[in-house]
PDB file of C-alpha atoms in Angstrom:
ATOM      1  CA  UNK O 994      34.845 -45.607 231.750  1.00 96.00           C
ATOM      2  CA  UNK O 995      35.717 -44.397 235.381  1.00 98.00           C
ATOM      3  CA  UNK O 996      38.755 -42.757 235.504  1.00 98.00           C
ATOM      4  CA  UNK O 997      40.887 -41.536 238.314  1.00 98.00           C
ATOM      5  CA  UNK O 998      43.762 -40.384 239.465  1.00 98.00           C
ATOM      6  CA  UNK O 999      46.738 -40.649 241.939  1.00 98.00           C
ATOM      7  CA  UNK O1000      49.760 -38.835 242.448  1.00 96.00           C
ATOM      8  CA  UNK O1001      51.818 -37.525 245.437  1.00 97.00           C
ATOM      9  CA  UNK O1002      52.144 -33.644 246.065  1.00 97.00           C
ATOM     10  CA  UNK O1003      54.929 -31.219 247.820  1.00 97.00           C
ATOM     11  CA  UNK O1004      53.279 -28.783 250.167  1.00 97.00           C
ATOM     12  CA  UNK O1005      53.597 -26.831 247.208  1.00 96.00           C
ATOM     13  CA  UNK O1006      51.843 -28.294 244.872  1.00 95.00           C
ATOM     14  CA  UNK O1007      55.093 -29.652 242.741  1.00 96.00           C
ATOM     15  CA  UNK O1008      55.129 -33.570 241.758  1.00 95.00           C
ATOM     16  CA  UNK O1009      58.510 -33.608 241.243  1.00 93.00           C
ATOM     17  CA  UNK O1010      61.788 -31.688 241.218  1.00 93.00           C
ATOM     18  CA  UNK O1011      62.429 -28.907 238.115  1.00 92.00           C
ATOM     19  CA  UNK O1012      65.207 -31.717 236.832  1.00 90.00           C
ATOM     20  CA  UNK O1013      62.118 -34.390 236.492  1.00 88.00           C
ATOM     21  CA  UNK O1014      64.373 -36.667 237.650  1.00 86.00           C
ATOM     22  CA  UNK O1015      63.215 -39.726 239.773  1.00 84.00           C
ATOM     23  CA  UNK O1016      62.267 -38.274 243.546  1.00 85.00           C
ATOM     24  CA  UNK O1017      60.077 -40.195 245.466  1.00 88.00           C
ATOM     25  CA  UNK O1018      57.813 -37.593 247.699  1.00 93.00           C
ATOM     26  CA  UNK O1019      55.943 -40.262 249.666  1.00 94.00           C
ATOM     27  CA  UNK O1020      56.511 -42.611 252.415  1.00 95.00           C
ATOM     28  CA  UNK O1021      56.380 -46.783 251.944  1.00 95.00           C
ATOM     29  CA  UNK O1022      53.012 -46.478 253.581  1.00 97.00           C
ATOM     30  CA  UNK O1023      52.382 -43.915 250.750  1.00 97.00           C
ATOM     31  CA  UNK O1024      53.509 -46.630 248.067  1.00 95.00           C
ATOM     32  CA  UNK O1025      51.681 -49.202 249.714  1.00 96.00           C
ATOM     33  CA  UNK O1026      48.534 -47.273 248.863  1.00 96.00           C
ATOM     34  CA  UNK O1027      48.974 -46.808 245.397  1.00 96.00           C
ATOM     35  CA  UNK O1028      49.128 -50.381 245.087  1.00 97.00           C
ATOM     36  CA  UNK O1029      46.204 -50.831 246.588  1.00 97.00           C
ATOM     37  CA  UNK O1030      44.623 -48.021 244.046  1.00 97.00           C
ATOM     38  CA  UNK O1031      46.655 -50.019 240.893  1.00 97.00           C
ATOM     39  CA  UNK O1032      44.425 -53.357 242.060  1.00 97.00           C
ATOM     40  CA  UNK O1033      41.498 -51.422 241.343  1.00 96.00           C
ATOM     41  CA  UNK O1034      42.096 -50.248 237.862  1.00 97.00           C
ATOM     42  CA  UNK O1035      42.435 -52.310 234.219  1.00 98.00           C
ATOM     43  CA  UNK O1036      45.382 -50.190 232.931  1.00 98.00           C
ATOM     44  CA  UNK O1037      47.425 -47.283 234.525  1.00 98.00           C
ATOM     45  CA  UNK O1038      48.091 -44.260 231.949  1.00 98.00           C
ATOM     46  CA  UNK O1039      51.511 -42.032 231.773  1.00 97.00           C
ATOM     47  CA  UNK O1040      53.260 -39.347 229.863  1.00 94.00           C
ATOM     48  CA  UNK O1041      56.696 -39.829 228.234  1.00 94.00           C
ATOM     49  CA  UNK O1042      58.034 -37.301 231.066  1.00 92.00           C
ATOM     50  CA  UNK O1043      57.069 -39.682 233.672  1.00 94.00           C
ATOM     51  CA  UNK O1044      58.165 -43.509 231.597  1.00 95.00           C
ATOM     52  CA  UNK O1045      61.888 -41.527 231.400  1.00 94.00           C
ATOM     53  CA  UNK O1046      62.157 -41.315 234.755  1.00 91.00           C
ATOM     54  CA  UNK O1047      60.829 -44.371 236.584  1.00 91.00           C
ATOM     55  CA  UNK O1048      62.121 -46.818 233.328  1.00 94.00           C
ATOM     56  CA  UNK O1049      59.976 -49.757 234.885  1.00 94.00           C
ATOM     57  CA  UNK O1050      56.563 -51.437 234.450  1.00 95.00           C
ATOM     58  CA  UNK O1051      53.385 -50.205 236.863  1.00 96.00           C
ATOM     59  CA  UNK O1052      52.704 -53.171 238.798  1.00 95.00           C
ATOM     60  CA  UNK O1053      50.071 -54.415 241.245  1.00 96.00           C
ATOM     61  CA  UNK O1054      52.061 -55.730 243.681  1.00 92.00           C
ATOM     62  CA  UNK O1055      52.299 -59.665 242.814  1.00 90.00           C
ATOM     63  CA  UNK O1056      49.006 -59.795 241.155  1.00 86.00           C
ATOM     64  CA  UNK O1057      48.547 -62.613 239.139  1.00 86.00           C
ATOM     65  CA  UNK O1058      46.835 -60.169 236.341  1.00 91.00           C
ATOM     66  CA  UNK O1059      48.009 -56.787 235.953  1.00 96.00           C
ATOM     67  CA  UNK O1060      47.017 -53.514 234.401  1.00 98.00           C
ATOM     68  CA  UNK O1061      47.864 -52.539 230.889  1.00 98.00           C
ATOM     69  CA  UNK O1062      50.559 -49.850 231.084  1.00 98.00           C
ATOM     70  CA  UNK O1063      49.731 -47.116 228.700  1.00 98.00           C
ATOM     71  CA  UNK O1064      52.177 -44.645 227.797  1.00 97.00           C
ATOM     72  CA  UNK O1065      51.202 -41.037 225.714  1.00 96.00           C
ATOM     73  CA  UNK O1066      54.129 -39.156 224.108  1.00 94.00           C
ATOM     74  CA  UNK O1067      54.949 -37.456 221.084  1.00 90.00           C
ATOM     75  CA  UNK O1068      57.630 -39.283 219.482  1.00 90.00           C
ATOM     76  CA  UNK O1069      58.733 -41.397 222.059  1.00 93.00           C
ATOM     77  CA  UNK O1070      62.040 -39.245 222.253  1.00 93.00           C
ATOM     78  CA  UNK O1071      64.510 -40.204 225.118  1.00 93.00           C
ATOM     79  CA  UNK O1072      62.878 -43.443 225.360  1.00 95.00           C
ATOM     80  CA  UNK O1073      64.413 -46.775 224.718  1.00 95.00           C
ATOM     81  CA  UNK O1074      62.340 -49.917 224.231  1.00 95.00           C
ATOM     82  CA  UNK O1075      65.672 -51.964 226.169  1.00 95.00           C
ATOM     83  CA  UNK O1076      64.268 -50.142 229.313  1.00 95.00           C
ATOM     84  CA  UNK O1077      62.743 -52.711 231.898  1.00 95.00           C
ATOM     85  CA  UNK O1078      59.564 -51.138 231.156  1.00 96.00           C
ATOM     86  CA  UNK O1079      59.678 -52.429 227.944  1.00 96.00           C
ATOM     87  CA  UNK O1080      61.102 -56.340 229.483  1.00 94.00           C
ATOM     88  CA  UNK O1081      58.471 -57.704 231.517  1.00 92.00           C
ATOM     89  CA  UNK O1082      56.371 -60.514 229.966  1.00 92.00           C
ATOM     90  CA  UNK O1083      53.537 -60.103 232.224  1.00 90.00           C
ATOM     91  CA  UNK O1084      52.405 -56.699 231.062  1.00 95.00           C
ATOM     92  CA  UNK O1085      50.666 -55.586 228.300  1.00 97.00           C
ATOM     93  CA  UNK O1086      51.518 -52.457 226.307  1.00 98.00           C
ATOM     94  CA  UNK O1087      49.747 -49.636 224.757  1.00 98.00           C
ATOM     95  CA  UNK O1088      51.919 -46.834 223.364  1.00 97.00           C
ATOM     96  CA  UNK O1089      49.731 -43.708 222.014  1.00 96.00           C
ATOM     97  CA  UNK O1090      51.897 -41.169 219.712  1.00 94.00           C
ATOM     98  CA  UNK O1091      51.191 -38.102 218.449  1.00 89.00           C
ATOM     99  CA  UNK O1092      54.015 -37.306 215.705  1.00 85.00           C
ATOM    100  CA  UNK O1093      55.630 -39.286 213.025  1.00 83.00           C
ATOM    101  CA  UNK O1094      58.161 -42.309 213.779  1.00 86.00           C
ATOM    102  CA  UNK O1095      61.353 -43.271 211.917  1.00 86.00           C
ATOM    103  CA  UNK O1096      60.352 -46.678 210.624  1.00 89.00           C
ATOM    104  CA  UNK O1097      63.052 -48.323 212.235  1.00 92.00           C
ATOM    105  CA  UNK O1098      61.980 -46.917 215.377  1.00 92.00           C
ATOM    106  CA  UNK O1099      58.625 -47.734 215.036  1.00 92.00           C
ATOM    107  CA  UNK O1100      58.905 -51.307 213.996  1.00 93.00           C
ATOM    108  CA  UNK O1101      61.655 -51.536 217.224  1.00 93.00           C
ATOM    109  CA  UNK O1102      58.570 -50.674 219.743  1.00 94.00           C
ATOM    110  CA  UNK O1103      56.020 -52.413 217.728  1.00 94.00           C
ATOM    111  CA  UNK O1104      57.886 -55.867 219.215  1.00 93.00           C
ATOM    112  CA  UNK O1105      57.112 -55.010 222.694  1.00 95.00           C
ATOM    113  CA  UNK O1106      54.274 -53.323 222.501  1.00 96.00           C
ATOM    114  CA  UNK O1107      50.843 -51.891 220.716  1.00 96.00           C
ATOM    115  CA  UNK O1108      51.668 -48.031 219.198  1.00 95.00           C
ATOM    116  CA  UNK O1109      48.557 -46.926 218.178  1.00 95.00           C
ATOM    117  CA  UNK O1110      48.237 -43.034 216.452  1.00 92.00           C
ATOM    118  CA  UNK O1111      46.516 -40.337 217.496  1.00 91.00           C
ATOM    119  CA  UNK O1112      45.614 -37.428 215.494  1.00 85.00           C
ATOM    120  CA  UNK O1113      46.809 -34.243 217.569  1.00 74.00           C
ATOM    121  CA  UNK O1114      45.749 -32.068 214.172  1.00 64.00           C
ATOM    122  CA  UNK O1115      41.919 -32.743 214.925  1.00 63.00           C
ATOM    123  CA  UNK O1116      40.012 -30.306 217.518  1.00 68.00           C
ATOM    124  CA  UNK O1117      36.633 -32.031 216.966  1.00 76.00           C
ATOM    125  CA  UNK O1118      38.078 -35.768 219.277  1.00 84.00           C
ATOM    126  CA  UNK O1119      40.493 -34.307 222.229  1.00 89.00           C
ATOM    127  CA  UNK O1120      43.927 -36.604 222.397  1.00 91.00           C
ATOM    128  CA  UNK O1121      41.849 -37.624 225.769  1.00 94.00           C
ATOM    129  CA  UNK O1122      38.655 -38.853 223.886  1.00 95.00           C
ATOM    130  CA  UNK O1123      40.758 -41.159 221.152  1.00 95.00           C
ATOM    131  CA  UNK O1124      42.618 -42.287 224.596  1.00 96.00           C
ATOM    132  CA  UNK O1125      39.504 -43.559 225.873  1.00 97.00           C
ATOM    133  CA  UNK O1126      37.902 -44.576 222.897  1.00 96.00           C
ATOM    134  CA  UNK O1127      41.332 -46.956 222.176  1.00 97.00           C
ATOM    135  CA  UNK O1128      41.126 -47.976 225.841  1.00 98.00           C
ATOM    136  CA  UNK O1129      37.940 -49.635 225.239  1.00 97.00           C
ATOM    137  CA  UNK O1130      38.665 -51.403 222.764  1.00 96.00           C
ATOM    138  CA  UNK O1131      40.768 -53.219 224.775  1.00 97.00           C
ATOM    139  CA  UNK O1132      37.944 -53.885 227.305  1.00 97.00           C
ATOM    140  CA  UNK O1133      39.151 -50.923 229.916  1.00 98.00           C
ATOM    141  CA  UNK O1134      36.465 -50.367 232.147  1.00 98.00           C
ATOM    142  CA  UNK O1135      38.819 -48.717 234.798  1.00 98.00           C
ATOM    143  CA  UNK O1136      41.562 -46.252 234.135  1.00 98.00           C
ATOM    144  CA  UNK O1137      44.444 -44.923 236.327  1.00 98.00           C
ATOM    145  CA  UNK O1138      46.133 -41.987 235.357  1.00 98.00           C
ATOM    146  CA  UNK O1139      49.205 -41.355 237.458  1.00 96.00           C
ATOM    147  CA  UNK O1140      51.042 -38.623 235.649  1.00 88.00           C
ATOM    148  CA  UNK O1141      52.525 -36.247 234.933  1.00 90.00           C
ATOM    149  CA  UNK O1142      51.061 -32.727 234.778  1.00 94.00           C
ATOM    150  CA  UNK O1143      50.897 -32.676 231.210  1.00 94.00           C
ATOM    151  CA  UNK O1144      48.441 -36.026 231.150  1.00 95.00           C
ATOM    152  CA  UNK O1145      46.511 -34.750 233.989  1.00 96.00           C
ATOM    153  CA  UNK O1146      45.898 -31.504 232.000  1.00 96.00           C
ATOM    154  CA  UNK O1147      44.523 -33.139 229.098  1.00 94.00           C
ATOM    155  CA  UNK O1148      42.419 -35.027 230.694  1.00 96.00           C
ATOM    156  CA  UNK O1149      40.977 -32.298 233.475  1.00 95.00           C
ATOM    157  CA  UNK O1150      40.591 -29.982 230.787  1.00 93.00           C
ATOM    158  CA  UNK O1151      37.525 -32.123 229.502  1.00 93.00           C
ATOM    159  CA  UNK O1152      36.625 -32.847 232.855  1.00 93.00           C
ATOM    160  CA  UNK O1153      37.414 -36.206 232.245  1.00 96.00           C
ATOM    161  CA  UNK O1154      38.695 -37.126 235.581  1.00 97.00           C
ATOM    162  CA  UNK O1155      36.032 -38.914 237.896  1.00 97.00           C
ATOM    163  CA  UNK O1156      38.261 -39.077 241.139  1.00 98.00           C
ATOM    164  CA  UNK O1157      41.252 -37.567 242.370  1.00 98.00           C
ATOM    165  CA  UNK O1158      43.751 -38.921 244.928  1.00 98.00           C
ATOM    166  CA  UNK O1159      46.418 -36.979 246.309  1.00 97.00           C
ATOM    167  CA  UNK O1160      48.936 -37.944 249.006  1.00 98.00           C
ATOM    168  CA  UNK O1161      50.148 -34.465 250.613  1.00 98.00           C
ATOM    169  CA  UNK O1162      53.686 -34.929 251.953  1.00 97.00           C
ATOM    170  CA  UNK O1163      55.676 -32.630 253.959  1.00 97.00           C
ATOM    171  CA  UNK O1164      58.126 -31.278 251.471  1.00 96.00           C
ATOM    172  CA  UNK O1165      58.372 -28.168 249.492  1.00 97.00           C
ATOM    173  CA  UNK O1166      60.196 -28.156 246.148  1.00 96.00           C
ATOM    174  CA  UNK O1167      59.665 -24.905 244.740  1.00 95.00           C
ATOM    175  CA  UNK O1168      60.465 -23.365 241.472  1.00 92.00           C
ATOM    176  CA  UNK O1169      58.493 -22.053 238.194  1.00 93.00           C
ATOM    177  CA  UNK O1170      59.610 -25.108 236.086  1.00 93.00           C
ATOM    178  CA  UNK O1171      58.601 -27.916 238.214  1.00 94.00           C
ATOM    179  CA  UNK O1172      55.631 -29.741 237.271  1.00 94.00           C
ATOM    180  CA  UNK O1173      52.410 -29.712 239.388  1.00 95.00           C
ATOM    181  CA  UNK O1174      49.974 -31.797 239.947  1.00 96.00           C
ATOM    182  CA  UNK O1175      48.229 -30.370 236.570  1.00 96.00           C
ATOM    183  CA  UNK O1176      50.095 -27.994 234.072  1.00 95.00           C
ATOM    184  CA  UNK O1177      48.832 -26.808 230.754  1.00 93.00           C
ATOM    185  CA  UNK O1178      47.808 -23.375 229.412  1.00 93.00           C
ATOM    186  CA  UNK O1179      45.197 -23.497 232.715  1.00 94.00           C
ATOM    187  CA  UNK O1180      41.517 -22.343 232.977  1.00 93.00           C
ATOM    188  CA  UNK O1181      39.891 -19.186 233.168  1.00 94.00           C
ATOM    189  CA  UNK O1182      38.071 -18.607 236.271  1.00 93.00           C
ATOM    190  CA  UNK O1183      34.899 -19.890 234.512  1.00 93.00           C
ATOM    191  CA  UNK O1184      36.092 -22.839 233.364  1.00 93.00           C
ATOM    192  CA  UNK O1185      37.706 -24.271 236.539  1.00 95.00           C
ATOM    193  CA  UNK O1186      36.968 -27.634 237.153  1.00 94.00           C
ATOM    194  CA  UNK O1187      35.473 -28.197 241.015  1.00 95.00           C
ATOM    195  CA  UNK O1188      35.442 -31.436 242.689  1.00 97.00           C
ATOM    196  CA  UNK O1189      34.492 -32.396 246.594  1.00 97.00           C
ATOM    197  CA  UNK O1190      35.889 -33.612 249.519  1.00 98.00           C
ATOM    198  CA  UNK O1191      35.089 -37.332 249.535  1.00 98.00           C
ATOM    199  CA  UNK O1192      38.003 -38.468 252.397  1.00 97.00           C
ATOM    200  CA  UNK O1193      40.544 -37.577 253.950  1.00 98.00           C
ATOM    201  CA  UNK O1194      43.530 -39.565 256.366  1.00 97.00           C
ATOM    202  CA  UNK O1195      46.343 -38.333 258.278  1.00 98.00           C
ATOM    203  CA  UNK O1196      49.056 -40.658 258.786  1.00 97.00           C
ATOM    204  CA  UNK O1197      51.952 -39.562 260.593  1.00 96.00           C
ATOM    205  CA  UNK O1198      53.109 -36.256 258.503  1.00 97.00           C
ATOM    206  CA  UNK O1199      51.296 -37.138 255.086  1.00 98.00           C
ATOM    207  CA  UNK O1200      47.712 -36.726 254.210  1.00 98.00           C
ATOM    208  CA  UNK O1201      45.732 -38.322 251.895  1.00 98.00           C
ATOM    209  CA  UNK O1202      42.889 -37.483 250.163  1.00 98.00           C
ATOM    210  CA  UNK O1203      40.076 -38.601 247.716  1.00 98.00           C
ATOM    211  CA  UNK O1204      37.948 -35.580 245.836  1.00 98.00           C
ATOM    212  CA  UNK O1205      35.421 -36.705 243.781  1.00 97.00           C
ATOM    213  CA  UNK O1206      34.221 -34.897 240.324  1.00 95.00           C
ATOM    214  CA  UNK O1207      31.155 -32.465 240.636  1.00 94.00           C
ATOM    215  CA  UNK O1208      29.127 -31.143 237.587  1.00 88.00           C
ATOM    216  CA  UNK O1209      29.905 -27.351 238.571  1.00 87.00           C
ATOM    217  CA  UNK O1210      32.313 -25.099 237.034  1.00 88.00           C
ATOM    218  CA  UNK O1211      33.602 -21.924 237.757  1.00 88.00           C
ATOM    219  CA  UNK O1212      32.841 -19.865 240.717  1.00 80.00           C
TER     220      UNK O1212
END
């Protein structure tokens, strides 16, 4: 499975505000482009951090087939399956939890979608591997991950993440508690994950660029 990523950056390094709240960094041309990267993937993967504060499906523009939206949380807490996200008859589903559901709140989400359970208690498969392993069941070939840091982080980690791309846009948010572009506990300097400079655009005051995985870590 080739994975990839793409998420817009502050200056900074931040992907969003210390609230979480909704804050679009990019430009339309910006937005443009990630539908253009959505077209080229089977399903687009998100954290709970990032479903509360968009609310809506991931779409490819007007495509007549879309990606499966995948969503990884804990216990789905703060999330409501009357959100729009949940609404739209044209995408498929795939909720992966990692804690223990109220019945009544399971069965709720098990009419609009698949909730399929991972086993966080288990070091031999990462959360990441049983992702992928679930993904391909469903005949996921391509896979999108757009967020947030948390996601990122479990995927980098493993060095699970084949491409990156990363829209820099003129704006610093600052602060400890904002999220960046991939949070965690973070690597010691020889496990950190190197990738290379495979393009790179400037357009107007935002740049965006495409690194591509290597097989060297550390120094």
């Amino acid at each position: 499975m080739f994975i990839f990523s793409n998420l817009a950056t502050s200056i900074d390094g931040k992907i969003a505000t210390k609230s979480r709240a909704l804050f679009p960094l990019g430009t339309p041309y910006d937005r443009r482009q990630m539908i253009v990267l959505r077209k080229k993937c089977d399903a687009i993967l998100m954290g709970a951090a990032t479903l509360r504060a968009w609310r809506k499906p991931c779409k490819a523009g007007n495509s007549k087939t879309q990606p499966i939206n995948v969503v990884l949380s804990s216990k789905l807490e703060g999330i409501s399956p009357e959100w729009d996200f949940f609404k739209d008859p044209d995408i498929m589903r795939i909720i992966f939890i990692t804690g223990r559901l109220h019945k009544k709140k399971f069965e709720a989400f098990t009419k609009c979608c698949t909730v399929i359970c991972l086993n966080k208690s288990t070091k031999r498969i990462p959360l990441a591997y049983q992702v992928i392993k679930a993904l391909a069941q469903f005949k996921v070939k391509r896979l999108l991950v757009e967020g947030g840091g948390g996601v990122m982080w479990d995927f980098i980690s493993h060095n699970l993440i084949d491409e990156i791309n990363i829209t820099l846009t003129p704006r610093v948010l600052g602060g400890t508690e904002a999220p960046t572009l991939v949070d965690g506990p973070g690597f010691e300097s020889k496990q950190v994950v190197n990738f290379k400079l495979k393009k790179a655009r400037k357009v107007a005051n935002e740049l965006y660029l495409t690194y591509r995985k290597t097989s060297h870590r550390g120094k």
